[in-house]
Amino acid sequence: MLKRYKIIFKNGFVVDPVNHRNGRFDIAIVDGQIAAIAPEIDPTLADESFDLSGQYVVPGIIDPHIHASAWLGGQFAHKMLARAGVTTALDMSGPIDSVLDIAQKHGTGLSLASVQYVRPEHTVANSNPGSDEFRQLLTDTLRKGAIGFKLLGGHYPLTPEATARGIEVCYHHGAYVAFHAGTLATGSNIEGFHEAIELAHGYPLHIAHINSYCRGSVRPYRQETEEAISALEAHPNIVSESYLSPFNGTSGECKNGVPLSQVTVTCLERQGFAPTEKGLEDAIVSGWGQVNVESGGEIILAEGESALAYWKAHDTDTTISFRVNLPEPRINLATVKQADGKFVVGSISTDGGGIPRNVIVESGLALVRLGALSMSEFVIKTSHNPAKMLGLDNKGHLGIGADADITVLNLETQKPVMSMANGNMVMFKGFVCGHGTRFITTTEGEAHVRSKGLTPLVIDLNSRPFCKRD
């Protein structure tokens, strides 16, 4: 008999709210796409079939905020994402050259996009770049394969005026622009978030990890959370995501005896440690600061003397995590809806990748089991909405002809069982079996992506709306 399909997934409980499917279906895959969905598909028509009885089958998990560069995330990011059931992700800082190199050497079959970081004395000359400098940076960034850039205000702030210029330049080119809120006038807090909305001047903007501005550093955290919700409802040009891990991630790098990142300074002061290199050393020994350490083919959080030795051996240039995310804002921001039933915060992210907090499935399914989200709502927040944010029409659903991006979930264990990206197996029962990377880029970056040995997934800046809020 002539084989019509590469793979058939049998007997899984399919949840695809875009196509109004919520029940037991078989799914057939060929040429990297969904070829058929029906209550029964003859398994003899495929080269291989998998019985998924008792498992949920959902569109591939899309994480709209991860880190997969040598600067943040490192070489194990792709493996850690694959184990977590992710099929597509947005690296949210770059640097783009490093993201491409790691994707080429350590890819696990995922689709990946990246934005380039804007950092004084690194990608721009100082904290007050003009429009021409931003335009040149954007041109170079797109040619290298990124889809836009990210303003790292909370860590390495620009002037408010320069921040506004950067957002406007991206808008006029149609490029993606993300912002970790904060400028030289504000910090990474609720005031910085309000300022970010003002500086956008109505242009589309992805304000990163809304939960990070609701930690109670300016006003009581409940008040900050309500302010953030109200502001997002009032400004549909702003999209955001929130993550469910209690840990943040920031740079542990110090120079002249002080941390370079303002977020690190804030985290130290929050717990009464001096905002100095010595204060960070004390925080690591005490367990407040946890060093991201390479161990056994992944990144783990370490504390105490061994973590301190690792940090010093790397001349302080490591990632540090602090338990600063309070549970109530995390849950509230992940579940809150507008009056029309749509989510105020469109997506669940991790800010993870190579930072060990890839808990979209683990924590998201905990909300499902609690009844705070339905399984369909989980899919909307972890696949459909982030696909729309990134302008990926062929992802985020399981319609005929869609990319065969699938994540299989066990609700009882709250773990991913299997995942597939672009019709190729990425992970099976915790074993990462995928390879390569499909890199999401533009026509400007296609040639450079190919030169790196990666497969480009080309999107059109002129026809696909970025930062679209649903």
Short mmCIF file of C-alpha atoms in Angstrom, two decimals:
data_model
loop_
_atom_site.label_atom_id
_atom_site.label_comp_id
_atom_site.label_asym_id
_atom_site.label_seq_id
_atom_site.Cartn_x
_atom_site.Cartn_y
_atom_site.Cartn_z
CA MET A 1 0.00 0.00 0.00
CA LEU A 2 1.24 3.46 -0.90
CA LYS A 3 2.16 5.43 2.21
CA ARG A 4 0.45 8.82 2.27
CA TYR A 5 1.79 10.20 5.55
CA LYS A 6 5.06 10.36 7.46
CA ILE A 7 3.52 10.09 10.93
CA ILE A 8 0.07 9.59 12.41
CA PHE A 9 -0.67 10.51 16.03
CA LYS A 10 -3.47 8.22 17.22
CA ASN A 11 -6.09 8.59 19.96
CA GLY A 12 -4.84 11.82 21.53
CA PHE A 13 -7.17 14.39 23.04
CA VAL A 14 -6.69 17.33 20.67
CA VAL A 15 -7.18 20.85 21.99
CA ASP A 16 -7.12 23.45 19.22
CA PRO A 17 -9.39 26.42 20.01
CA VAL A 18 -8.60 28.19 16.73
CA ASN A 19 -10.19 25.34 14.78
CA HIS A 20 -12.78 24.51 17.48
CA ARG A 21 -11.43 21.04 18.22
CA ASN A 22 -11.67 19.67 21.71
CA GLY A 23 -11.83 15.90 21.67
CA ARG A 24 -10.22 12.67 20.53
CA PHE A 25 -8.75 12.92 17.03
CA ASP A 26 -6.02 11.35 14.91
CA ILE A 27 -3.53 13.69 13.22
CA ALA A 28 -1.59 12.86 10.05
CA ILE A 29 1.60 14.67 9.06
CA VAL A 30 3.48 14.88 5.77
CA ASP A 31 6.08 17.30 4.39
CA GLY A 32 6.28 19.15 7.69
CA GLN A 33 2.60 20.08 7.77
CA ILE A 34 -0.72 18.91 9.17
CA ALA A 35 -2.23 16.82 6.36
CA ALA A 36 -5.38 15.40 7.96
CA ILE A 37 -7.33 15.39 11.21
CA ALA A 38 -10.16 12.96 11.76
CA PRO A 39 -11.69 10.75 14.45
CA GLU A 40 -9.99 7.76 12.78
CA ILE A 41 -7.10 7.62 10.29
CA ASP A 42 -5.82 4.25 9.10
CA PRO A 43 -2.34 3.82 10.64
CA THR A 44 -1.21 1.69 7.70
CA LEU A 45 -1.20 4.88 5.61
CA ALA A 46 1.83 6.22 7.54
CA ASP A 47 5.46 5.26 7.89
CA GLU A 48 5.06 5.48 11.65
CA SER A 49 2.27 5.97 14.18
CA PHE A 50 2.14 6.84 17.87
CA ASP A 51 -0.66 5.89 20.23
CA LEU A 52 -1.28 8.94 22.45
CA SER A 53 -4.22 7.59 24.43
CA GLY A 54 -4.65 9.52 27.67
CA GLN A 55 -2.48 12.44 26.51
CA TYR A 56 -3.37 15.96 25.42
CA VAL A 57 -2.23 17.02 21.95
CA VAL A 58 -1.87 20.78 21.52
CA PRO A 59 -0.26 23.21 19.06
CA GLY A 60 3.47 23.50 19.71
CA ILE A 61 4.41 25.61 22.73
CA ILE A 62 5.75 29.04 21.72
CA ASP A 63 7.85 30.88 24.29
CA PRO A 64 7.97 34.61 23.41
CA HIS A 65 10.81 35.44 25.81
CA ILE A 66 13.91 33.25 26.16
CA HIS A 67 17.70 33.61 26.09
CA ALA A 68 19.95 31.50 23.89
CA SER A 69 23.25 33.36 23.41
CA ALA A 70 26.68 33.11 24.98
CA TRP A 71 25.87 36.34 26.84
CA LEU A 72 22.63 34.98 28.32
CA GLY A 73 21.44 31.40 28.12
CA GLY A 74 24.45 29.63 26.69
CA GLN A 75 24.94 26.48 24.68
CA PHE A 76 22.37 24.37 26.57
CA ALA A 77 19.40 26.69 25.91
CA HIS A 78 18.09 24.71 22.91
CA LYS A 79 18.26 21.42 24.79
CA MET A 80 16.54 22.89 27.86
CA LEU A 81 13.76 24.37 25.73
CA ALA A 82 13.21 21.10 23.88
CA ARG A 83 12.92 19.17 27.13
CA ALA A 84 10.32 21.68 28.28
CA GLY A 85 8.08 20.99 25.27
CA VAL A 86 8.82 24.24 23.42
CA THR A 87 8.81 24.19 19.60
CA THR A 88 9.27 27.91 18.80
CA ALA A 89 10.88 30.72 20.77
CA LEU A 90 11.96 34.36 20.64
CA ASP A 91 15.43 35.11 21.95
CA MET A 92 15.01 38.45 23.70
CA SER A 93 18.35 40.21 23.60
CA GLY A 94 20.94 38.49 21.44
CA PRO A 95 23.63 39.40 20.58
CA ILE A 96 22.49 38.08 17.23
CA ASP A 97 25.91 36.77 16.14
CA SER A 98 26.10 34.55 19.22
CA VAL A 99 22.48 33.41 18.89
CA LEU A 100 23.18 32.24 15.34
CA ASP A 101 26.39 30.46 16.30
CA ILE A 102 24.74 28.56 19.15
CA ALA A 103 21.72 27.71 16.97
CA GLN A 104 24.06 26.27 14.34
CA LYS A 105 26.15 24.23 16.79
CA HIS A 106 23.54 23.19 19.35
CA GLY A 107 20.15 23.33 17.62
CA THR A 108 17.55 20.74 18.62
CA GLY A 109 15.04 21.26 15.81
CA LEU A 110 13.27 24.36 17.15
CA SER A 111 12.16 27.44 15.25
CA LEU A 112 13.89 30.50 16.69
CA ALA A 113 13.68 34.25 16.23
CA SER A 114 15.94 36.84 17.84
CA VAL A 115 16.08 40.53 18.58
CA GLN A 116 19.37 42.39 18.97
CA TYR A 117 20.13 44.17 22.23
CA VAL A 118 20.58 47.94 22.48
CA ARG A 119 23.28 48.55 25.05
CA PRO A 120 25.48 51.65 25.51
CA GLU A 121 29.13 51.08 24.62
CA HIS A 122 28.22 47.76 22.99
CA THR A 123 25.74 48.24 20.16
CA VAL A 124 25.29 52.02 20.51
CA ALA A 125 27.93 54.57 21.46
CA ASN A 126 26.31 55.94 24.60
CA SER A 127 23.02 56.32 26.47
CA ASN A 128 21.59 58.92 24.09
CA PRO A 129 21.78 57.55 20.52
CA GLY A 130 20.10 59.55 17.78
CA SER A 131 17.69 58.33 15.13
CA ASP A 132 20.44 57.87 12.53
CA GLU A 133 22.39 55.60 14.88
CA PHE A 134 19.25 53.58 15.58
CA ARG A 135 18.51 53.26 11.87
CA GLN A 136 22.04 52.02 11.18
CA LEU A 137 21.82 49.55 14.05
CA LEU A 138 18.48 48.26 12.78
CA THR A 139 19.80 47.88 9.23
CA ASP A 140 22.81 45.90 10.46
CA THR A 141 20.62 43.89 12.83
CA LEU A 142 18.15 42.84 10.13
CA ARG A 143 20.96 41.92 7.73
CA LYS A 144 22.37 39.60 10.38
CA GLY A 145 19.06 37.77 10.73
CA ALA A 146 17.31 39.38 13.70
CA ILE A 147 13.75 40.68 13.37
CA GLY A 148 14.30 43.88 15.38
CA PHE A 149 15.85 44.94 18.63
CA LYS A 150 15.30 45.13 22.35
CA LEU A 151 15.91 48.12 24.57
CA LEU A 152 17.51 46.84 27.80
CA GLY A 153 16.37 49.80 29.87
CA GLY A 154 15.99 48.02 33.16
CA HIS A 155 19.55 46.73 32.97
CA TYR A 156 21.43 49.27 30.81
CA PRO A 157 19.21 52.35 30.48
CA LEU A 158 19.08 55.02 27.79
CA THR A 159 17.67 58.50 28.12
CA PRO A 160 13.87 58.67 27.80
CA GLU A 161 14.24 60.64 24.57
CA ALA A 162 16.54 58.06 23.02
CA THR A 163 14.23 55.25 24.08
CA ALA A 164 11.33 56.91 22.29
CA ARG A 165 13.48 57.37 19.18
CA GLY A 166 14.36 53.68 19.12
CA ILE A 167 10.71 52.63 19.31
CA GLU A 168 9.76 55.04 16.52
CA VAL A 169 12.56 53.89 14.20
CA CYS A 170 11.41 50.27 14.50
CA TYR A 171 7.81 51.26 13.85
CA HIS A 172 8.63 53.06 10.61
CA HIS A 173 10.60 50.04 9.38
CA GLY A 174 7.95 47.57 10.54
CA ALA A 175 10.51 45.80 12.73
CA TYR A 176 9.93 44.12 16.07
CA VAL A 177 10.76 46.20 19.12
CA ALA A 178 10.80 44.98 22.70
CA PHE A 179 11.59 46.91 25.86
CA HIS A 180 12.66 45.92 29.35
CA ALA A 181 11.13 49.01 30.92
CA GLY A 182 13.33 51.61 32.55
CA THR A 183 15.39 54.62 31.48
CA LEU A 184 17.85 56.99 33.10
CA ALA A 185 14.77 58.69 34.58
CA THR A 186 13.07 55.54 35.95
CA GLY A 187 13.92 51.99 36.99
CA SER A 188 12.72 48.48 36.26
CA ASN A 189 9.52 48.98 38.23
CA ILE A 190 5.93 50.09 37.86
CA GLU A 191 6.96 53.70 37.19
CA GLY A 192 9.27 52.52 34.44
CA PHE A 193 6.38 50.52 32.97
CA HIS A 194 4.10 53.59 32.92
CA GLU A 195 6.89 55.63 31.35
CA ALA A 196 7.39 52.94 28.68
CA ILE A 197 3.77 53.27 27.59
CA GLU A 198 4.16 57.05 27.30
CA LEU A 199 7.40 56.75 25.33
CA ALA A 200 5.72 54.39 22.83
CA HIS A 201 3.48 57.27 21.68
CA GLY A 202 0.89 54.79 20.47
CA TYR A 203 3.33 52.70 18.40
CA PRO A 204 3.29 48.90 18.78
CA LEU A 205 5.62 47.79 21.56
CA HIS A 206 6.38 44.56 23.36
CA ILE A 207 7.02 45.42 27.00
CA ALA A 208 8.85 42.43 28.41
CA HIS A 209 7.69 40.34 31.38
CA ILE A 210 4.97 42.50 32.96
CA ASN A 211 5.30 40.60 36.24
CA SER A 212 8.76 42.12 36.74
CA TYR A 213 7.22 45.54 37.39
CA CYS A 214 4.80 44.26 40.03
CA ARG A 215 7.15 43.25 42.85
CA GLY A 216 6.10 45.92 45.34
CA SER A 217 9.25 48.00 44.95
CA VAL A 218 7.37 51.32 44.58
CA ARG A 219 3.86 50.66 45.92
CA PRO A 220 2.20 47.57 47.44
CA TYR A 221 2.40 44.75 44.92
CA ARG A 222 -1.39 44.38 44.68
CA GLN A 223 -1.68 48.04 43.72
CA GLU A 224 1.13 47.75 41.18
CA THR A 225 -0.52 44.71 39.65
CA GLU A 226 -3.86 46.49 39.30
CA GLU A 227 -2.11 49.50 37.77
CA ALA A 228 -0.40 47.29 35.22
CA ILE A 229 -3.65 45.56 34.29
CA SER A 230 -5.52 48.84 33.88
CA ALA A 231 -2.73 50.35 31.80
CA LEU A 232 -2.62 47.37 29.43
CA GLU A 233 -6.40 47.46 29.00
CA ALA A 234 -6.20 51.15 28.12
CA HIS A 235 -3.33 50.78 25.61
CA PRO A 236 -3.98 48.06 23.01
CA ASN A 237 -0.75 48.98 21.19
CA ILE A 238 1.18 47.35 24.05
CA VAL A 239 1.70 43.59 24.25
CA SER A 240 3.36 41.77 27.08
CA GLU A 241 3.96 38.35 28.55
CA SER A 242 4.37 37.13 32.10
CA TYR A 243 6.32 34.26 33.53
CA LEU A 244 5.41 31.93 36.36
CA SER A 245 8.78 31.18 37.95
CA PRO A 246 9.62 32.81 41.30
CA PHE A 247 13.17 33.45 40.02
CA ASN A 248 14.38 36.27 37.82
CA GLY A 249 17.63 36.31 35.88
CA THR A 250 20.17 39.09 35.62
CA SER A 251 23.85 39.69 35.03
CA GLY A 252 26.34 39.01 37.79
CA GLU A 253 29.09 40.92 35.98
CA CYS A 254 30.85 43.55 38.05
CA LYS A 255 33.26 46.32 37.11
CA ASN A 256 35.17 48.61 39.42
CA GLY A 257 33.56 46.92 42.39
CA VAL A 258 29.89 47.36 41.39
CA PRO A 259 27.37 45.30 39.35
CA LEU A 260 26.88 46.58 35.81
CA SER A 261 23.16 45.75 35.69
CA GLN A 262 20.74 48.03 37.50
CA VAL A 263 18.41 45.07 38.01
CA THR A 264 21.13 43.32 40.00
CA VAL A 265 21.59 46.44 42.12
CA THR A 266 17.85 46.58 42.83
CA CYS A 267 17.72 42.88 43.78
CA LEU A 268 20.60 43.30 46.23
CA GLU A 269 19.07 46.35 47.86
CA ARG A 270 15.70 44.60 48.12
CA GLN A 271 17.16 42.11 50.61
CA GLY A 272 19.44 44.57 52.39
CA PHE A 273 22.71 43.73 50.63
CA ALA A 274 25.10 46.46 49.56
CA PRO A 275 24.85 47.29 45.82
CA THR A 276 28.49 46.35 45.32
CA GLU A 277 30.57 43.41 44.19
CA LYS A 278 31.13 42.52 47.85
CA GLY A 279 27.39 42.77 48.47
CA LEU A 280 26.74 40.38 45.58
CA GLU A 281 29.35 38.00 46.99
CA ASP A 282 27.55 38.04 50.34
CA ALA A 283 24.19 37.47 48.61
CA ILE A 284 25.53 34.40 46.80
CA VAL A 285 26.95 32.88 49.97
CA SER A 286 23.67 33.49 51.82
CA GLY A 287 21.57 31.90 49.07
CA TRP A 288 19.73 35.07 48.06
CA GLY A 289 21.74 35.26 44.86
CA GLN A 290 21.80 31.97 42.93
CA VAL A 291 24.43 31.48 40.25
CA ASN A 292 23.46 29.87 36.94
CA VAL A 293 25.98 27.01 36.71
CA GLU A 294 26.68 24.61 33.84
CA SER A 295 26.20 21.07 35.13
CA GLY A 296 25.51 17.78 33.35
CA GLY A 297 24.54 19.28 30.01
CA GLU A 298 22.19 21.93 31.39
CA ILE A 299 22.10 24.99 33.62
CA ILE A 300 21.18 24.70 37.29
CA LEU A 301 20.79 27.22 40.11
CA ALA A 302 23.57 26.99 42.68
CA GLU A 303 24.20 28.85 45.92
CA GLY A 304 26.76 29.02 48.71
CA GLU A 305 30.52 28.63 48.51
CA SER A 306 30.57 26.41 45.42
CA ALA A 307 28.44 28.92 43.51
CA LEU A 308 30.69 31.74 44.68
CA ALA A 309 33.75 29.88 43.39
CA TYR A 310 32.06 29.39 39.99
CA TRP A 311 31.15 33.09 39.80
CA LYS A 312 34.69 34.15 40.63
CA ALA A 313 36.23 31.63 38.23
CA HIS A 314 34.21 33.30 35.47
CA ASP A 315 35.39 36.79 36.54
CA THR A 316 31.82 37.53 37.76
CA ASP A 317 30.49 37.33 34.17
CA THR A 318 27.69 34.85 34.88
CA THR A 319 23.92 34.99 35.20
CA ILE A 320 22.49 35.42 38.70
CA SER A 321 18.93 34.65 39.80
CA PHE A 322 16.99 36.07 42.73
CA ARG A 323 13.65 34.84 44.13
CA VAL A 324 11.88 38.17 43.61
CA ASN A 325 8.64 37.21 41.83
CA LEU A 326 5.76 37.08 44.26
CA PRO A 327 3.11 34.35 43.75
CA GLU A 328 -0.02 36.52 43.72
CA PRO A 329 1.03 38.83 40.84
CA ARG A 330 2.30 35.82 38.87
CA ILE A 331 -1.04 34.01 39.08
CA ASN A 332 -3.15 37.14 38.64
CA LEU A 333 -1.29 38.36 35.55
CA ALA A 334 -1.38 34.89 33.97
CA THR A 335 -5.16 34.57 34.30
CA VAL A 336 -6.75 38.05 34.31
CA LYS A 337 -9.20 38.82 31.49
CA GLN A 338 -10.83 41.87 30.00
CA ALA A 339 -14.58 42.37 29.98
CA ASP A 340 -14.74 40.81 26.49
CA GLY A 341 -13.14 37.60 27.79
CA LYS A 342 -9.74 38.13 26.15
CA PHE A 343 -6.61 37.97 28.25
CA VAL A 344 -5.07 41.24 29.40
CA VAL A 345 -1.60 39.69 29.24
CA GLY A 346 -1.65 37.65 26.07
CA SER A 347 1.06 35.09 26.67
CA ILE A 348 2.87 33.00 29.23
CA SER A 349 6.64 33.12 28.79
CA THR A 350 9.63 32.00 30.85
CA ASP A 351 12.45 34.51 30.28
CA GLY A 352 14.23 31.19 30.28
CA GLY A 353 15.92 29.10 27.62
CA GLY A 354 19.34 28.68 29.17
CA ILE A 355 18.12 30.28 32.38
CA PRO A 356 16.59 27.38 34.38
CA ARG A 357 12.95 28.38 34.61
CA ASN A 358 11.34 26.78 31.54
CA VAL A 359 8.09 26.07 33.38
CA ILE A 360 5.37 27.00 30.88
CA VAL A 361 4.06 23.43 30.90
CA GLU A 362 4.76 22.58 34.53
CA SER A 363 3.31 25.77 36.04
CA GLY A 364 0.77 26.47 33.31
CA LEU A 365 -0.81 23.04 33.72
CA ALA A 366 -0.88 23.62 37.48
CA LEU A 367 -3.21 26.54 36.73
CA VAL A 368 -5.29 24.22 34.54
CA ARG A 369 -5.57 21.65 37.33
CA LEU A 370 -6.54 24.41 39.74
CA GLY A 371 -9.29 25.55 37.35
CA ALA A 372 -7.70 28.98 36.91
CA LEU A 373 -7.29 28.25 33.19
CA SER A 374 -9.08 25.79 30.93
CA MET A 375 -6.93 23.66 28.64
CA SER A 376 -8.17 25.70 25.69
CA GLU A 377 -7.14 28.90 27.45
CA PHE A 378 -3.75 27.38 28.19
CA VAL A 379 -3.33 26.77 24.44
CA ILE A 380 -4.38 30.32 23.61
CA LYS A 381 -1.81 31.75 26.00
CA THR A 382 1.06 29.40 25.18
CA SER A 383 0.69 28.99 21.42
CA HIS A 384 -2.01 30.96 19.61
CA ASN A 385 -1.35 34.41 21.08
CA PRO A 386 2.47 34.29 20.89
CA ALA A 387 2.18 33.11 17.27
CA LYS A 388 0.15 36.22 16.52
CA MET A 389 2.66 38.42 18.37
CA LEU A 390 5.39 37.10 16.08
CA GLY A 391 3.31 37.20 12.90
CA LEU A 392 3.53 33.41 12.44
CA ASP A 393 0.26 32.56 10.70
CA ASN A 394 1.16 28.90 10.17
CA LYS A 395 1.83 28.22 13.85
CA GLY A 396 -0.29 28.36 16.99
CA HIS A 397 -3.00 26.04 15.65
CA LEU A 398 -3.48 22.59 14.11
CA GLY A 399 -5.40 23.47 10.96
CA ILE A 400 -4.87 21.58 7.71
CA GLY A 401 -1.74 22.98 6.08
CA ALA A 402 -0.37 24.45 9.31
CA ASP A 403 3.18 23.71 10.35
CA ALA A 404 3.33 20.37 12.15
CA ASP A 405 4.32 21.93 15.47
CA ILE A 406 2.84 19.74 18.19
CA THR A 407 3.38 19.32 21.91
CA VAL A 408 1.97 16.29 23.73
CA LEU A 409 1.14 16.84 27.41
CA ASN A 410 0.36 14.69 30.42
CA LEU A 411 -1.98 16.67 32.64
CA GLU A 412 -1.52 14.32 35.59
CA THR A 413 2.26 14.76 35.77
CA GLN A 414 2.19 18.31 34.34
CA LYS A 415 5.01 17.36 31.97
CA PRO A 416 5.52 17.37 28.20
CA VAL A 417 5.67 13.86 26.77
CA MET A 418 6.65 14.55 23.19
CA SER A 419 7.13 17.45 20.82
CA MET A 420 7.50 18.00 17.11
CA ALA A 421 8.55 21.09 15.15
CA ASN A 422 8.02 21.51 11.42
CA GLY A 423 7.14 17.81 11.14
CA ASN A 424 10.31 16.56 12.82
CA MET A 425 10.52 15.00 16.25
CA VAL A 426 12.22 17.25 18.79
CA MET A 427 11.68 15.45 22.09
CA PHE A 428 10.34 12.03 23.10
CA LYS A 429 9.75 11.19 26.77
CA GLY A 430 12.40 13.65 27.90
CA PHE A 431 15.00 12.57 25.35
CA VAL A 432 15.99 15.41 23.03
CA CYS A 433 16.23 13.90 19.55
CA GLY A 434 15.94 16.93 17.25
CA HIS A 435 18.75 18.72 15.49
CA GLY A 436 19.27 21.92 13.52
CA THR A 437 17.39 25.19 13.78
CA ARG A 438 14.83 26.89 11.58
CA PHE A 439 15.68 30.54 12.04
CA ILE A 440 12.86 33.07 11.75
CA THR A 441 14.20 36.04 9.82
CA THR A 442 13.35 38.60 7.12
CA THR A 443 14.31 38.94 3.48
CA GLU A 444 17.15 41.20 4.65
CA GLY A 445 18.62 38.46 6.84
CA GLU A 446 17.89 35.37 4.74
CA ALA A 447 21.28 35.19 3.03
CA HIS A 448 23.21 35.63 6.28
CA VAL A 449 21.15 32.96 8.03
CA ARG A 450 21.86 30.53 5.18
CA SER A 451 25.56 31.37 5.36
CA LYS A 452 25.49 30.18 8.97
CA GLY A 453 24.21 26.78 7.89
CA LEU A 454 20.71 27.40 9.22
CA THR A 455 17.35 27.01 7.49
CA PRO A 456 15.59 30.40 7.22
CA LEU A 457 11.88 30.82 7.85
CA VAL A 458 11.35 34.12 6.07
CA ILE A 459 8.66 36.53 7.20
CA ASP A 460 7.71 39.77 5.47
CA LEU A 461 7.97 42.92 7.58
CA ASN A 462 5.62 44.72 5.20
CA SER A 463 2.74 42.26 5.45
CA ARG A 464 2.94 40.62 8.88
CA PRO A 465 2.00 42.75 11.86
CA PHE A 466 4.40 42.39 14.76
CA CYS A 467 3.40 42.86 18.38
CA LYS A 468 -0.25 42.20 17.50
CA ARG A 469 -2.48 41.96 20.50
CA ASP A 470 -5.45 39.61 20.47
#
